[in-house]
Short mmCIF file of C-alpha atoms and ligand atoms in Angstrom, two decimals:
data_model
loop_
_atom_site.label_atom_id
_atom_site.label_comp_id
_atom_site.label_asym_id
_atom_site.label_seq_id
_atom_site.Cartn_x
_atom_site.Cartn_y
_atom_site.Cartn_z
CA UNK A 1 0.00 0.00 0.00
CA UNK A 2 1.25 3.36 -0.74
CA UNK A 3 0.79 6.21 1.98
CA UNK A 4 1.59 9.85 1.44
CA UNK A 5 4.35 11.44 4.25
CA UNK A 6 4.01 15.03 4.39
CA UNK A 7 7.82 16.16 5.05
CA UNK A 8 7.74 19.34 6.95
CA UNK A 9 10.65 21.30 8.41
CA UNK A 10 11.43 24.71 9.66
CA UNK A 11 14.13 26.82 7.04
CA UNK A 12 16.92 29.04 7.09
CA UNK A 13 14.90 32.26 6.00
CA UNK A 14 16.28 35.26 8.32
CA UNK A 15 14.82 37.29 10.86
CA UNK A 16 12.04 34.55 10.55
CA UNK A 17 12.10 31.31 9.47
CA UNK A 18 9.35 29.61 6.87
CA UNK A 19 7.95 26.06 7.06
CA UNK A 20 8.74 24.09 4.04
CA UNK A 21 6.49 20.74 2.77
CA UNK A 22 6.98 18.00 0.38
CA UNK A 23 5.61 14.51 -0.02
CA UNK A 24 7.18 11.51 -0.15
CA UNK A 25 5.69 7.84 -1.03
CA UNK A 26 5.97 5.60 1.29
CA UNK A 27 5.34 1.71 1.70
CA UNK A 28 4.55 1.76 5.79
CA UNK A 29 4.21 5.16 8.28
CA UNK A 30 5.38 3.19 10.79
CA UNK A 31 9.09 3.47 10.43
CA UNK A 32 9.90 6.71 8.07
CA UNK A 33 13.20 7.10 6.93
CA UNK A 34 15.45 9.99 6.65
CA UNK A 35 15.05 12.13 3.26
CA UNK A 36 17.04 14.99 1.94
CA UNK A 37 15.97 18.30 -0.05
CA UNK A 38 17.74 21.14 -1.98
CA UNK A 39 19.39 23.76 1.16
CA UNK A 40 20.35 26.20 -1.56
CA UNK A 41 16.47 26.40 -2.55
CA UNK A 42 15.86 27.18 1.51
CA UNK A 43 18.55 29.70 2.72
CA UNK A 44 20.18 26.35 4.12
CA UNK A 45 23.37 25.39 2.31
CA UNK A 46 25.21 27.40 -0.58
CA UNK A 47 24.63 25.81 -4.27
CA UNK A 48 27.84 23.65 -4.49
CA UNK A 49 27.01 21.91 -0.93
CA UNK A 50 23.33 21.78 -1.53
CA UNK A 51 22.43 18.61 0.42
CA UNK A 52 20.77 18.63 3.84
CA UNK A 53 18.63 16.51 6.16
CA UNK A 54 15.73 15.31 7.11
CA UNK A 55 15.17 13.53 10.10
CA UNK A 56 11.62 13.06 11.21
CA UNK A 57 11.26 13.69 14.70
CA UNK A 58 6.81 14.40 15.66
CA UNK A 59 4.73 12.43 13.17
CA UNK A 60 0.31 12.79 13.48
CA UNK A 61 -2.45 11.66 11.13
CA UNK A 62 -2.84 14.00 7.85
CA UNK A 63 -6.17 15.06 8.48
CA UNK A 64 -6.16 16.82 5.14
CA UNK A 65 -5.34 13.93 3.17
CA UNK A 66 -7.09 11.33 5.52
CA UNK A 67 -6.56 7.63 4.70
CA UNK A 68 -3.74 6.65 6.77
CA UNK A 69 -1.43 9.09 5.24
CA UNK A 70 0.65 10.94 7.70
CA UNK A 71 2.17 14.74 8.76
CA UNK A 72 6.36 14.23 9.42
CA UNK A 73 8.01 17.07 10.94
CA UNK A 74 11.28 17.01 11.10
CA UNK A 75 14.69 18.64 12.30
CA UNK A 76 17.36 19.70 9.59
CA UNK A 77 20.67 18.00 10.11
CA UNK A 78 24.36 18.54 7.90
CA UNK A 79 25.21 15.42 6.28
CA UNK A 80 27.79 14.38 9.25
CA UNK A 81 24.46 14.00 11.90
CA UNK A 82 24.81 16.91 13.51
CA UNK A 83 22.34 19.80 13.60
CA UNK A 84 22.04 21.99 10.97
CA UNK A 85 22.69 25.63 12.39
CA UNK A 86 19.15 26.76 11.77
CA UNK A 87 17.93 23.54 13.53
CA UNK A 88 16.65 25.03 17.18
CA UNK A 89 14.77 22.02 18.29
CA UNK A 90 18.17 20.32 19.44
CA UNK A 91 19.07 22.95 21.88
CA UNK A 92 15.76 22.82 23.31
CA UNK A 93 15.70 19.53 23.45
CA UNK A 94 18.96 19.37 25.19
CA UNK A 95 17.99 21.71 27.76
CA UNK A 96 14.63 20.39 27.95
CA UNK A 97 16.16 17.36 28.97
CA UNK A 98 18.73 18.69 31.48
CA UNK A 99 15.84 19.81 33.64
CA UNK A 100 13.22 17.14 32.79
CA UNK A 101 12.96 16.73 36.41
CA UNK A 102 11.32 20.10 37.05
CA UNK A 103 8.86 18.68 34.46
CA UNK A 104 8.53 22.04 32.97
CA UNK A 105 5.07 22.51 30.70
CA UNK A 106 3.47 25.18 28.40
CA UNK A 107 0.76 26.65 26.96
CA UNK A 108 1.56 28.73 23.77
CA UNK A 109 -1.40 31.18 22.50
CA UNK A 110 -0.34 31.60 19.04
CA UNK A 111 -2.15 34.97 17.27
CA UNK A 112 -2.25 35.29 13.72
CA UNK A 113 -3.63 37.68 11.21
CA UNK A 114 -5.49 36.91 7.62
CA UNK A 115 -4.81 38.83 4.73
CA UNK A 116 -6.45 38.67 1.22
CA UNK A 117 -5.48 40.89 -1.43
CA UNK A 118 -3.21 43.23 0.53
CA UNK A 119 -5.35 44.21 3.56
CA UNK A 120 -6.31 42.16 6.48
CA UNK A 121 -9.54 40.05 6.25
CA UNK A 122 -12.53 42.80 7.69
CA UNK A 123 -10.66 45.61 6.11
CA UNK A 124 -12.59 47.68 3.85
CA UNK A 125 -11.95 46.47 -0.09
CA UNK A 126 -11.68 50.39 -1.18
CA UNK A 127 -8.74 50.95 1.23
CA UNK A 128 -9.09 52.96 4.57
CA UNK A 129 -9.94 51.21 8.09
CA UNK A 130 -12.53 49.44 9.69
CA UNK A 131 -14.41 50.62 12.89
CA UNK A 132 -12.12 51.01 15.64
CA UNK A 133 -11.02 48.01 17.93
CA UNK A 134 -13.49 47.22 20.05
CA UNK A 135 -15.97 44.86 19.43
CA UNK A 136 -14.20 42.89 17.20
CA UNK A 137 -12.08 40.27 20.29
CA UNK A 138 -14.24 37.49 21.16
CA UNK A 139 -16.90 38.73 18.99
CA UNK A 140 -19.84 37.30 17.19
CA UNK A 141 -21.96 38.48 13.73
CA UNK A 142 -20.70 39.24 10.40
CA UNK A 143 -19.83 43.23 11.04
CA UNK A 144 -17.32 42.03 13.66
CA UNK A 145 -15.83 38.59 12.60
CA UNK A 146 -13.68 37.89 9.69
CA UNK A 147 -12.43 34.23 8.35
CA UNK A 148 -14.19 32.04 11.10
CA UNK A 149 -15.21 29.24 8.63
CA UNK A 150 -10.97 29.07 8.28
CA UNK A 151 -10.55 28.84 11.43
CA UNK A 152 -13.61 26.43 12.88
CA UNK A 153 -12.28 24.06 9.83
CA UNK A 154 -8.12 24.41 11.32
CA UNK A 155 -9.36 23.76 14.81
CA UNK A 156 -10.97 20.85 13.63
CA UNK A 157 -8.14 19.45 11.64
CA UNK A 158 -5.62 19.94 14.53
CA UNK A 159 -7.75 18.03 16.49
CA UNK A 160 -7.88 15.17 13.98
CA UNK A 161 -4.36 15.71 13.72
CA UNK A 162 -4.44 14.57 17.79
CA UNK A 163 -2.70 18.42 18.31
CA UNK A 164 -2.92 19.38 21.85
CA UNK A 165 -5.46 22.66 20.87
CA UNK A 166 -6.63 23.87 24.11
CA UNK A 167 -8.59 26.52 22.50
CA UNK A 168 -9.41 29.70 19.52
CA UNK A 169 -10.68 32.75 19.99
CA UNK A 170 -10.98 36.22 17.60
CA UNK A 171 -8.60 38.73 18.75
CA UNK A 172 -8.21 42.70 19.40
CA UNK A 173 -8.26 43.71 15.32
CA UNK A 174 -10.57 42.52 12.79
CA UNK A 175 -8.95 40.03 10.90
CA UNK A 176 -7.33 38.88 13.61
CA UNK A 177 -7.58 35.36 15.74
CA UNK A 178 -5.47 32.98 17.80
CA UNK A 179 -5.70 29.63 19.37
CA UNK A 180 -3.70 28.03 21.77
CA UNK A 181 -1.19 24.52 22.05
CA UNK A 182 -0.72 23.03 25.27
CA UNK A 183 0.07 22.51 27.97
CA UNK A 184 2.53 20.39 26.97
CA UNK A 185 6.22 19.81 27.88
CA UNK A 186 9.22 21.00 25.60
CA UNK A 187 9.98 20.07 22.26
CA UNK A 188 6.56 18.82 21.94
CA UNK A 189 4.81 21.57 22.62
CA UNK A 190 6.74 23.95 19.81
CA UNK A 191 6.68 20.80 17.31
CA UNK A 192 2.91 20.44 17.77
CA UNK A 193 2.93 24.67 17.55
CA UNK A 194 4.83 24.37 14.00
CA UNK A 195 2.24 21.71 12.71
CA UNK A 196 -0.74 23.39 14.20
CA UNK A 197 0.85 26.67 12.05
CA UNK A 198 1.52 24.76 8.45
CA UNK A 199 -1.79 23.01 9.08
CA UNK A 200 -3.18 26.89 9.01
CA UNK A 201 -1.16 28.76 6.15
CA UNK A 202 -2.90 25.24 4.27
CA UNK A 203 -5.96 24.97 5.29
CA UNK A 204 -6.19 28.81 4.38
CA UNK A 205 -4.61 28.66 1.32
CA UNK A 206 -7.94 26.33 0.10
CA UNK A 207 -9.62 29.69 0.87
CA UNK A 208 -7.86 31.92 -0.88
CA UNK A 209 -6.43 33.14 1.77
CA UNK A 210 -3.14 34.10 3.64
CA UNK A 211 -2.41 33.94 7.72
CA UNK A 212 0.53 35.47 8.48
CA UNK A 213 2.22 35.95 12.23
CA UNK A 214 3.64 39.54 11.42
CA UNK A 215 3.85 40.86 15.02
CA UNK A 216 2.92 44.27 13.82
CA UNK A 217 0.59 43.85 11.07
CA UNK A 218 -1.13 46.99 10.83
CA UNK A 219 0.92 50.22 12.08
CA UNK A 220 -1.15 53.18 14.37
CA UNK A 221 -3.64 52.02 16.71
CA UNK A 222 -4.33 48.66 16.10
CA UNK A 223 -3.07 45.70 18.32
CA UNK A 224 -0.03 43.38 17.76
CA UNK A 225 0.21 39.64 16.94
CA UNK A 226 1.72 37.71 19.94
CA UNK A 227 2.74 34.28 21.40
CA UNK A 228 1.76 34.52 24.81
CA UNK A 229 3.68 31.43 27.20
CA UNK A 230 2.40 29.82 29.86
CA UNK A 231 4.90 28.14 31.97
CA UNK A 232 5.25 25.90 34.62
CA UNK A 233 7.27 23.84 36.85
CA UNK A 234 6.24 20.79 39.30
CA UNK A 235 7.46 23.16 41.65
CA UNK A 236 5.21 25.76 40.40
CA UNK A 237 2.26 24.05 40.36
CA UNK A 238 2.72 23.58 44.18
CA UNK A 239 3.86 26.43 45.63
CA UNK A 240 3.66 30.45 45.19
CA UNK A 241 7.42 30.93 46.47
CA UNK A 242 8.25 29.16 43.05
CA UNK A 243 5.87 31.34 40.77
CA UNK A 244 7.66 34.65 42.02
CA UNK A 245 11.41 33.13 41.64
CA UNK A 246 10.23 32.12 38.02
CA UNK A 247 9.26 35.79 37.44
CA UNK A 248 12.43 37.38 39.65
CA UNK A 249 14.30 35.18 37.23
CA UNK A 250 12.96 35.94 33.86
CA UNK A 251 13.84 39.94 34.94
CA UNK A 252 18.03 39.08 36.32
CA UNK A 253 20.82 40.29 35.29
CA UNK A 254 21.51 40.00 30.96
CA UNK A 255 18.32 37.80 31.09
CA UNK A 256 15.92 40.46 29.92
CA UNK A 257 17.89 41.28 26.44
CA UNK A 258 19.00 37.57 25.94
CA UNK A 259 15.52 37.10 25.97
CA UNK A 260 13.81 39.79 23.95
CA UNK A 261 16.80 38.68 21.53
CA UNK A 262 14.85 35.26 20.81
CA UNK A 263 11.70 36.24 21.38
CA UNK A 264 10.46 37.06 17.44
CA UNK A 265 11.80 39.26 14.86
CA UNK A 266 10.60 42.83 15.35
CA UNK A 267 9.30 42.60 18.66
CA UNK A 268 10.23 46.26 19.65
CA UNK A 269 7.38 47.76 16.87
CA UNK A 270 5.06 45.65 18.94
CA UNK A 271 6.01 45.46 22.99
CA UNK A 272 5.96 49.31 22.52
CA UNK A 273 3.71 49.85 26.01
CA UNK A 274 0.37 50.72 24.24
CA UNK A 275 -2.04 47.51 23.69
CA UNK A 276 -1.82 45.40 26.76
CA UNK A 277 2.19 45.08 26.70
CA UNK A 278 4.62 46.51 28.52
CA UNK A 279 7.81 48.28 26.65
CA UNK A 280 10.07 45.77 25.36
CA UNK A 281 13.25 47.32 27.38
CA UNK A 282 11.43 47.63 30.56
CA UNK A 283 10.77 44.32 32.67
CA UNK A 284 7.79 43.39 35.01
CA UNK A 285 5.69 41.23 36.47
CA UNK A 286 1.97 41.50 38.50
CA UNK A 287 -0.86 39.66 39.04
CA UNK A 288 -3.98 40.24 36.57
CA UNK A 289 -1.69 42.62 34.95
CA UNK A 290 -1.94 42.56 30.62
CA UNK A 291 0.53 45.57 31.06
CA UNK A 292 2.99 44.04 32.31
CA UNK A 293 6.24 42.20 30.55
CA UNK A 294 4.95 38.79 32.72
CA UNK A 295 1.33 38.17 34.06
CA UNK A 296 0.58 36.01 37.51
CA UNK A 297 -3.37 35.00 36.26
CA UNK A 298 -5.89 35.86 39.61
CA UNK A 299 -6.70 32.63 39.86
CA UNK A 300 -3.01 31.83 40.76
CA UNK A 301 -2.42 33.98 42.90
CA UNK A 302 -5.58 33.06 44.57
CA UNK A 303 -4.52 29.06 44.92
CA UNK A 304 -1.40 30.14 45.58
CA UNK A 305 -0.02 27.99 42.58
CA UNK A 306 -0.14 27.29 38.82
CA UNK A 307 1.68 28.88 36.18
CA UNK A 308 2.98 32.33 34.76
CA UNK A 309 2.41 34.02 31.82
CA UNK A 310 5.13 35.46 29.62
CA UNK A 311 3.32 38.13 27.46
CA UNK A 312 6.69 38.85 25.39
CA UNK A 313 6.87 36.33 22.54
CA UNK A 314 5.97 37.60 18.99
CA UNK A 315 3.49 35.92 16.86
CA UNK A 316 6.42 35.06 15.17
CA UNK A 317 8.73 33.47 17.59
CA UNK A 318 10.48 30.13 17.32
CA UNK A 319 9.00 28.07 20.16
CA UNK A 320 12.14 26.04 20.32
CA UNK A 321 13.90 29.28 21.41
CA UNK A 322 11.55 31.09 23.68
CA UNK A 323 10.38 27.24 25.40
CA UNK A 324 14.36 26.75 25.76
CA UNK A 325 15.35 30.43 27.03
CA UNK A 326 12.25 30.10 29.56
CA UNK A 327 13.17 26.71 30.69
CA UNK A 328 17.01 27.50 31.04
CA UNK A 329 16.21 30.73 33.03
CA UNK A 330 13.69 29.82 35.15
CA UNK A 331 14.55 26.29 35.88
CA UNK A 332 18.10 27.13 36.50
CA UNK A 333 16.78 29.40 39.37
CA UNK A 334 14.43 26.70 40.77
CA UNK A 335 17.32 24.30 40.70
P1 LIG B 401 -5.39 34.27 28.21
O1 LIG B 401 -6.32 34.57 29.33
O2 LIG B 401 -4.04 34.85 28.41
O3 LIG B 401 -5.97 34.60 26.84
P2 LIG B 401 -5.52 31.46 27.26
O4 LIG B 401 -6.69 30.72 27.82
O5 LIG B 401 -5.59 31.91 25.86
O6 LIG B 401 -5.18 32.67 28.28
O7 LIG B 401 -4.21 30.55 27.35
C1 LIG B 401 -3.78 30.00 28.56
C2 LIG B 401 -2.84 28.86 28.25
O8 LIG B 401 -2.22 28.45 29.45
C3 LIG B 401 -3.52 27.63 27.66
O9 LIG B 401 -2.79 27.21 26.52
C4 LIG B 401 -3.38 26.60 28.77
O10 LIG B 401 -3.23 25.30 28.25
C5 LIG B 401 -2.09 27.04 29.44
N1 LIG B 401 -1.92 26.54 30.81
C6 LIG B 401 -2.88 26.27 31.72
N2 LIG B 401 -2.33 25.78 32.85
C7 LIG B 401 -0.99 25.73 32.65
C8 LIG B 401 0.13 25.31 33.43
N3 LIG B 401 -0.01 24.85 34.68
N4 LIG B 401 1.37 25.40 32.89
C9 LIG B 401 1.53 25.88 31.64
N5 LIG B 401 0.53 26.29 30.85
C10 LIG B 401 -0.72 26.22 31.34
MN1 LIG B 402 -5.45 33.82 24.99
MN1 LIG B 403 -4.68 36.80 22.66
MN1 LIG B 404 -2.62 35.58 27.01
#
């Protein structure tokens, strides 16, 4: 029998990296082999060394294709094994496992904007802007929601897919939605975040349609596109003490820049202080507080455990990098 193995990997396009897809033919989906592709085509090798790759590392049901066919993500290596230098999910593996005692976890709210010709979805054809925001998160009717038969149809495919999708919801600007992965420990939780996002740019694409995580889509007054993470630690989850080291942590010494570093291309045009986040140079932390750099949630604070809520990330962040800073920082302080 002949199955079809979606190959899909993360490139070498800078600031932000693209997913790339291809399909190979295979006789079983139970043990897929190692494949190669063109780096030069992918900003991942020059023309003369062209060959990199593919090692599958999260495979799930197609629920596109159906049929027993499969989705294969997988981590670029060089030809010698080792990781490819664009290839993030090793590192955050590694330090994933160097504290997978603290069993860290997260929850990644991933927001996203359509576009179709030019404007986002909601925006008026003629040019100009919609109403202003207001109305338009968590909203309901057809003056204040754009592009909800996309996403009702990617919610359903990630959960065919067996994607840990805890939830959608339509955002701030018209146009504008985001659902969320986890909680799940690290590297699953930012391979199951890549999927969940190539499942979208396809499903889309059958509507004419293009999502796109641009952290800043619209300039003026209109909000940002972020990756909100939710983190936790067994230690956490048990005790308050922990939640306020993990947020002391996340604003020490160096940490704040080597984190804003990682956190998504652009991220200063969006953590500007207006639109429920705090400047991108100025750390903080507070219960209830969408102002601030890190959130405790009320209920928290209330139990006196649970998790924290790093409001930095871009929409366009590479989960393997923000999951790995976050667990290196805060894990090496719980230690
Ligand atoms: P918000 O109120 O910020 O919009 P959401 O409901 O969109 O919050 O997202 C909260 C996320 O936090 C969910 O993905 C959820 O799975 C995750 N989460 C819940 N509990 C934990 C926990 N203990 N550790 C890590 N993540 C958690
Ligand atoms: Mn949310
Ligand atoms: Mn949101
Ligand atoms: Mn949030």
């Amino acid at each position: 029998m002949a199955f079809k193995a979606e190959y899909i990997w993360v490139d070498g396009t800078q600031p932000t990296a693209k997913l790339r897809s291809k399909t190979k033919i295979v006789d079983s989906v139970d043990d897929l082999p190692i494949w190669g592709f063109d780096g030069s085509s992918t900003n991942q090798a020059p023309g003369d060394k062209s060959d990199c790759v593919l090692k599958p590392v999260f495979t799930c049901p197609d629920p596109i294709r159906g049929g027993g066919n499969v989705l294969v993500l997988c981590e670029v290596l060089l030809i010698d094994g080792t990781p490819h230098p664009t290839n993030t999910r090793a590192a955050c593996a590694e330090t994933a496992e160097k504290f997978a005692g603290q069993e860290p976890i997260f929850g990644i709210e991933q927001e996203y904007t359509f576009f179709q010709d030019g404007r986002p979805l909601g925006f008026p054809l003629g040019g100009g802007f919609p109403a202003p925001q207001g109305g338009y998160y968590c909203g309901v009717g057809a003056d204040e929601v754009f592009g909800r038969d996309i996403v009702e149809k990617h919610m359903d495919l990630c959960l065919q897919a067996g994607l840990h999708l805890s939830g959608i919801n339509a955002e701030v600007m018209p146009g504008q939605w985001e659902f969320q992965i986890g909680p799940v420990g690290a590297p699953q939780v930012a391979d199951e975040l890549w999927v969940a996002r190539w499942l979208l740019y396809r499903v889309a694409e059958d509507f004419g349609v293009a999502a796109t995580l641009d952290p800043k889509p619209v300039k003026g007054d209109w909000n940002g596109a972020g990756a909100h993470t939710n983190f936790s630690t067994n230690a956490m989850r048990e005790d308050y003490k922990a939640i306020l080291t993990a947020c002391e942590a996340l604003g020490g010494e160096g940490k704040v820049d080597e984190h804003i570093a990682g956190y998504g291309a652009d991220i200063e045009h969006r953590l500007t202080g207006m639109h429920e986040t705090a400047p991108w140079s100025e750390y903080s932390y507070g219960v209830s507080d969408r102002g601030a750099s890190v959130r405790i949630p009320w209920q928290v604070e209330k139990d006196g455990k649970g998790y924290i809520e790093d409001r930095r990330p871009n929409a366009n962040c590479d989960p393997y990098v923000t999951t790995r800073l976050i667990i290196n920082t805060c894990c090496s302080a719980l230690a």
